[in-house]
mmCIF file with all atom_site columns, C-alpha atoms in Angstrom:
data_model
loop_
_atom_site.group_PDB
_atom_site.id
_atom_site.type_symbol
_atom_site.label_atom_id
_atom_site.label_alt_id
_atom_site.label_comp_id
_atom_site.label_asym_id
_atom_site.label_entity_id
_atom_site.label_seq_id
_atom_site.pdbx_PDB_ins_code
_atom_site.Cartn_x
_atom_site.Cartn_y
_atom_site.Cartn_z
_atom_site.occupancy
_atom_site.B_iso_or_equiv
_atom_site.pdbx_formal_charge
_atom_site.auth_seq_id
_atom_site.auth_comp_id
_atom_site.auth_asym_id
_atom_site.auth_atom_id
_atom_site.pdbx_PDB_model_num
ATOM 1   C CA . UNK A 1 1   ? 0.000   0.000  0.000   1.00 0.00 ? 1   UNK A CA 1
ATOM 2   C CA . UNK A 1 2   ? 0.769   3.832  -0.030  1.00 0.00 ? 2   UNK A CA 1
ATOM 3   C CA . UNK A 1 3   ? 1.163   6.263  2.991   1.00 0.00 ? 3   UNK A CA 1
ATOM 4   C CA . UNK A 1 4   ? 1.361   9.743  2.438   1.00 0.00 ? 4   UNK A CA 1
ATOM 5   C CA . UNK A 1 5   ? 1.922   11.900 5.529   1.00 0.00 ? 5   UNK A CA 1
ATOM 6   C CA . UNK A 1 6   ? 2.688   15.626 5.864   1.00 0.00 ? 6   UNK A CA 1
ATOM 7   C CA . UNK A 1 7   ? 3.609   16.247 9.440   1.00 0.00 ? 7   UNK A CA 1
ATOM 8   C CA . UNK A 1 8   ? 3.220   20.111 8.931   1.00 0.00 ? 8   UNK A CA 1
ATOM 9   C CA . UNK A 1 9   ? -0.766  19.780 7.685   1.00 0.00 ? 9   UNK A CA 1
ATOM 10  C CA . UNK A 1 10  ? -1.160  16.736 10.191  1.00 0.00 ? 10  UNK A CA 1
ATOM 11  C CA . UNK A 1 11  ? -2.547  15.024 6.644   1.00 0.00 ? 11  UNK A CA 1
ATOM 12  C CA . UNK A 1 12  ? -2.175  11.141 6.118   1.00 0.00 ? 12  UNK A CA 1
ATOM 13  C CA . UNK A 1 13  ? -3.898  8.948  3.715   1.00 0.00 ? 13  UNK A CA 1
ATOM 14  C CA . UNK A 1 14  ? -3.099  5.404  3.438   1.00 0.00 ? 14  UNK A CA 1
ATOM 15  C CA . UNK A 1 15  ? -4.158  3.375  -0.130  1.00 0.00 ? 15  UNK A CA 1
ATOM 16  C CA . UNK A 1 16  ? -3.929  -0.453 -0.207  1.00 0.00 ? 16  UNK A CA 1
ATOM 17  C CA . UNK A 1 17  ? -3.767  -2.307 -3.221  1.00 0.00 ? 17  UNK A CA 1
ATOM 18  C CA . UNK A 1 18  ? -2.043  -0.050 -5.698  1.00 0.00 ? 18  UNK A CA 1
ATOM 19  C CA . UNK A 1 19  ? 1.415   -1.615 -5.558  1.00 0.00 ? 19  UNK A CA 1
ATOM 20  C CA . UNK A 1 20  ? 1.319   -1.793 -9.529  1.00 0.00 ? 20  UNK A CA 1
ATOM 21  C CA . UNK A 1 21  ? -0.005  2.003  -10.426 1.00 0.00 ? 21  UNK A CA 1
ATOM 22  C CA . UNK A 1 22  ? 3.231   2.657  -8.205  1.00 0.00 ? 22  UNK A CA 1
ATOM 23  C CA . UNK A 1 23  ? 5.336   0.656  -10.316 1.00 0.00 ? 23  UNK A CA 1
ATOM 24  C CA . UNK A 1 24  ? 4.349   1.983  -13.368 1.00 0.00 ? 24  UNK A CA 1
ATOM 25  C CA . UNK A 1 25  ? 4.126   5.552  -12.141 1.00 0.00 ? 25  UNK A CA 1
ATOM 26  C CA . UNK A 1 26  ? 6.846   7.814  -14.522 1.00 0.00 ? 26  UNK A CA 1
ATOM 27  C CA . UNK A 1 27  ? 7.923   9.461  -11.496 1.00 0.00 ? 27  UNK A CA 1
ATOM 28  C CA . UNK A 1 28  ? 8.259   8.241  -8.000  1.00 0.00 ? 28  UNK A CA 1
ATOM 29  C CA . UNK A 1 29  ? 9.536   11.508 -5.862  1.00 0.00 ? 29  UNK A CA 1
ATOM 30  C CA . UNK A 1 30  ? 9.224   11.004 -2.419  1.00 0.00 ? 30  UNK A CA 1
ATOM 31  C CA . UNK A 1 31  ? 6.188   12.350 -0.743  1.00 0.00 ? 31  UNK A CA 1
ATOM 32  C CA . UNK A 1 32  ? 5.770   14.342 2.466   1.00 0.00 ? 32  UNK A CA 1
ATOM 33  C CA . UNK A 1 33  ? 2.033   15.679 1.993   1.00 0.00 ? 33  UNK A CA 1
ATOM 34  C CA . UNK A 1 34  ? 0.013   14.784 5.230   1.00 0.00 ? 34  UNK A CA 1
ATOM 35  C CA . UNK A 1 35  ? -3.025  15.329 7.543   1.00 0.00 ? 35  UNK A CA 1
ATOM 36  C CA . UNK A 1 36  ? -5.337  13.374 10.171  1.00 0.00 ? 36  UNK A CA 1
ATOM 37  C CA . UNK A 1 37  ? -6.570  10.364 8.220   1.00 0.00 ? 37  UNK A CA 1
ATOM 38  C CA . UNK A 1 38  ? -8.467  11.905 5.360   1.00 0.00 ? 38  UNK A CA 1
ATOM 39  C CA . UNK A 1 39  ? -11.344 9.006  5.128   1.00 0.00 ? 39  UNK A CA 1
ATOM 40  C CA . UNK A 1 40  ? -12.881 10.974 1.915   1.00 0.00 ? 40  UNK A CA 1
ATOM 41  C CA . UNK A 1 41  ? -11.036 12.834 -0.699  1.00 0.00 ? 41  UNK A CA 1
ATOM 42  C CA . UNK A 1 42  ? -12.166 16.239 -1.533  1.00 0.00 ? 42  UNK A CA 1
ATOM 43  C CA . UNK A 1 43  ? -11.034 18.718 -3.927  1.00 0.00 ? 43  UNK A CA 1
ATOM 44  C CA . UNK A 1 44  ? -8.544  20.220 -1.457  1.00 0.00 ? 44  UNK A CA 1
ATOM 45  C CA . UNK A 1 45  ? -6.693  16.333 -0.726  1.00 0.00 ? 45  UNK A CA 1
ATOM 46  C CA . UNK A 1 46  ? -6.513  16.196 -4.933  1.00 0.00 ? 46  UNK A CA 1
ATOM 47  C CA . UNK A 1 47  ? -4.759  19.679 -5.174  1.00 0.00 ? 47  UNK A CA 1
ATOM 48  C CA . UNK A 1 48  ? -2.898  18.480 -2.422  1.00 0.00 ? 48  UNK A CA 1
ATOM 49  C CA . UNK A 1 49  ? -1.491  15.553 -3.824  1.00 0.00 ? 49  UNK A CA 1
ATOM 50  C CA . UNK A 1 50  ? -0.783  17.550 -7.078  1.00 0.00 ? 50  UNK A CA 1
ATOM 51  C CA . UNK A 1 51  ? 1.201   19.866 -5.026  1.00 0.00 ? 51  UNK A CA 1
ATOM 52  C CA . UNK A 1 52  ? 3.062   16.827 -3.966  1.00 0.00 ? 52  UNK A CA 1
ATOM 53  C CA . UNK A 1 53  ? 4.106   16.147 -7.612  1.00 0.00 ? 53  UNK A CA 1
ATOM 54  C CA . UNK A 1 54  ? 2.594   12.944 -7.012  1.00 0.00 ? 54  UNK A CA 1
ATOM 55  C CA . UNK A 1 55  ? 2.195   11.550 -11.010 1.00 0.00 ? 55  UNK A CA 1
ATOM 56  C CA . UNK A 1 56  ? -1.205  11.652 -12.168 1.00 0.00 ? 56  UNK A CA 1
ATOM 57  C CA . UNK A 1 57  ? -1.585  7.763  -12.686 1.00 0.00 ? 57  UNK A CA 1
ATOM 58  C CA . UNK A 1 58  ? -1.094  7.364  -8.768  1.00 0.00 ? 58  UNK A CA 1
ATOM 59  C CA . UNK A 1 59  ? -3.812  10.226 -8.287  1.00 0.00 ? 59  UNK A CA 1
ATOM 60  C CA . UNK A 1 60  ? -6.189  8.868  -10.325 1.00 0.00 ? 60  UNK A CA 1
ATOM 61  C CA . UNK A 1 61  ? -5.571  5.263  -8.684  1.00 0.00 ? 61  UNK A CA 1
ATOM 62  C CA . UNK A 1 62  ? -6.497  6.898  -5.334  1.00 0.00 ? 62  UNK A CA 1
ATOM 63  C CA . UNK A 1 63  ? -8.875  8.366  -6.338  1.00 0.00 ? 63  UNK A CA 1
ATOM 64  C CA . UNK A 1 64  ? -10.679 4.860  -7.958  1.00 0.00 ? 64  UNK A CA 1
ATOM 65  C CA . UNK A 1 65  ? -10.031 3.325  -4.381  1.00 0.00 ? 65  UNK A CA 1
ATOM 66  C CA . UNK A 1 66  ? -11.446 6.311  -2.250  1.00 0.00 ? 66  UNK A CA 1
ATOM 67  C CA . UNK A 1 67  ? -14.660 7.970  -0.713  1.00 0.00 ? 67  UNK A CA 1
ATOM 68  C CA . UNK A 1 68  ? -14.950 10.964 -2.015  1.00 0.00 ? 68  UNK A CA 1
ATOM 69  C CA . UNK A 1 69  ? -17.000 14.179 -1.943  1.00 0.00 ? 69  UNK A CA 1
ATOM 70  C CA . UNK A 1 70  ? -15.624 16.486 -4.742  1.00 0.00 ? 70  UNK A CA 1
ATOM 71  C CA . UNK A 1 71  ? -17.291 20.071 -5.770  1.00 0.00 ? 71  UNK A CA 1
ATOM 72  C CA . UNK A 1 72  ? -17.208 20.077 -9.539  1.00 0.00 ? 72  UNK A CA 1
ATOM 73  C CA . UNK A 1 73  ? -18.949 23.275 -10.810 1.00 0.00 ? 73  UNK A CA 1
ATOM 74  C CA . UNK A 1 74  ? -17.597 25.631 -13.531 1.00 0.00 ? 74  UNK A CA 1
ATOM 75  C CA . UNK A 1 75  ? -15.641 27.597 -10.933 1.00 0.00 ? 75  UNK A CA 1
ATOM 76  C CA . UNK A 1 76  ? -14.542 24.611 -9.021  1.00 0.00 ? 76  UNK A CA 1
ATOM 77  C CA . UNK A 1 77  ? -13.120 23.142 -12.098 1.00 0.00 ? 77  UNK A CA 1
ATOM 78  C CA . UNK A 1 78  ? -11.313 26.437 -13.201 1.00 0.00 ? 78  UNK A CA 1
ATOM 79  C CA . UNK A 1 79  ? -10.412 26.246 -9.623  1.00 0.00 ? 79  UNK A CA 1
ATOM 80  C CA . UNK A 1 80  ? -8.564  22.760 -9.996  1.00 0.00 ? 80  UNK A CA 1
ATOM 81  C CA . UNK A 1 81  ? -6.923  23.518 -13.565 1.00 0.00 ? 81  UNK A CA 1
ATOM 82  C CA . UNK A 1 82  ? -5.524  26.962 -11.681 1.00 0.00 ? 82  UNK A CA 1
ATOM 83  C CA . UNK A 1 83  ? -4.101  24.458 -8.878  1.00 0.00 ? 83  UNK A CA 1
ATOM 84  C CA . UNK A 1 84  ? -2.487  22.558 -11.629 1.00 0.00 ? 84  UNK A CA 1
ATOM 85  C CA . UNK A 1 85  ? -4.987  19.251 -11.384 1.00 0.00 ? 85  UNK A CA 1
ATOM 86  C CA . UNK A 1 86  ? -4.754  17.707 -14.799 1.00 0.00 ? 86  UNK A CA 1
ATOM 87  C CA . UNK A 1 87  ? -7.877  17.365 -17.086 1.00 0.00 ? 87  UNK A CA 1
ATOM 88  C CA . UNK A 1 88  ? -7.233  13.611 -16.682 1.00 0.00 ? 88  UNK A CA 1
ATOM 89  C CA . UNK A 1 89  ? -7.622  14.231 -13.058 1.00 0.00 ? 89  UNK A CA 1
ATOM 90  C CA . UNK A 1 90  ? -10.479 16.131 -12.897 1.00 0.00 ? 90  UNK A CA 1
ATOM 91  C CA . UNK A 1 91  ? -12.307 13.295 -15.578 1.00 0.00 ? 91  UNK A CA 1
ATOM 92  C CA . UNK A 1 92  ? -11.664 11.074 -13.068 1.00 0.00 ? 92  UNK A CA 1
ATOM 93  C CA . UNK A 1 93  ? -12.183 12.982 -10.381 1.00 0.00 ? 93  UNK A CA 1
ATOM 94  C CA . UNK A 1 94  ? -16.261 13.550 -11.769 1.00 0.00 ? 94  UNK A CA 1
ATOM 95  C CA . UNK A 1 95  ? -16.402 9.737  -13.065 1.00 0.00 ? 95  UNK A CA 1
ATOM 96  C CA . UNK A 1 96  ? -16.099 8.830  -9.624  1.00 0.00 ? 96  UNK A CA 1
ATOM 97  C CA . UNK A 1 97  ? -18.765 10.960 -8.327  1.00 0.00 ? 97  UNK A CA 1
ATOM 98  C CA . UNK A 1 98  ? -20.679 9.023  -10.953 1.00 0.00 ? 98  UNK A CA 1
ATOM 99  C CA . UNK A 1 99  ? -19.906 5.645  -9.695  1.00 0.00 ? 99  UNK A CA 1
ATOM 100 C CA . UNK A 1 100 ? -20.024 6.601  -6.072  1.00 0.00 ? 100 UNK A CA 1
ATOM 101 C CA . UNK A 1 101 ? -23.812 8.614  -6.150  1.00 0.00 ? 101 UNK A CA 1
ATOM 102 C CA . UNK A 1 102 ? -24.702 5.087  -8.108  1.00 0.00 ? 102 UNK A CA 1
ATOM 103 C CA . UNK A 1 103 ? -24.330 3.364  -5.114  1.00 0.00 ? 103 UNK A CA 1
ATOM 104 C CA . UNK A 1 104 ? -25.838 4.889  -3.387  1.00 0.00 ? 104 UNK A CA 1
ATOM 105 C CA . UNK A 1 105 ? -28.506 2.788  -1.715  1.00 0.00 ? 105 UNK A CA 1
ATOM 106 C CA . UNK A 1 106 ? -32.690 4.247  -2.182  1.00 0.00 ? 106 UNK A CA 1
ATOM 107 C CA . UNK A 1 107 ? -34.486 4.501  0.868   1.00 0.00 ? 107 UNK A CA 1
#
């Protein structure tokens, strides 16, 4: 698995099961983004991770194997691209809205 920890923004998230994304990611620079155990991603862990130079192939695996609760209106889109989020990033980043409001359960 993958822990990323930033003792200065008390941020950690840990990912399990993406031992090959991380072999096949172009660029492995060491990370030291943190803060509490995030449990669901949000638009702020994504720009965080981006600030971390983390390669988008890793951010886009967490981002399959996480809860998340991203904001992904016109400005908060302009928002991510001004961040430096990659348009392959934010794609995914909406897709797995998608998947995660379908399973949602009906009550």
């Amino acid at each position: 698995g993958l822990m990323v920890f930033d003792p200065g923004k008390k941020f950690l998230i840990r990912i399990a099961g993406i031992e090959k994304e991380l072999a096949m990611a172009e660029s492995k620079k060491p990370v030291d983004t943190a803060r509490a155990a995030v449990d669901i991603l949000t638009n702020s862990t994504v720009a965080d991770l981006v600030r971390s130079e983390l390669p988008d192939p890793l951010i886009i695996a967490i981002i399959k194997r996480s809860k998340v609760n991203f904001n992904l209106g016109v400005d908060d889109i302009i928002d991510l691209a001004g961040k430096g989020v990659s348009s392959d990033v934010i794609m995914e980043m909406r897709q797995a809205m998608k998947r995660q409001s379908s399973q949602v359960p009906v009550k």
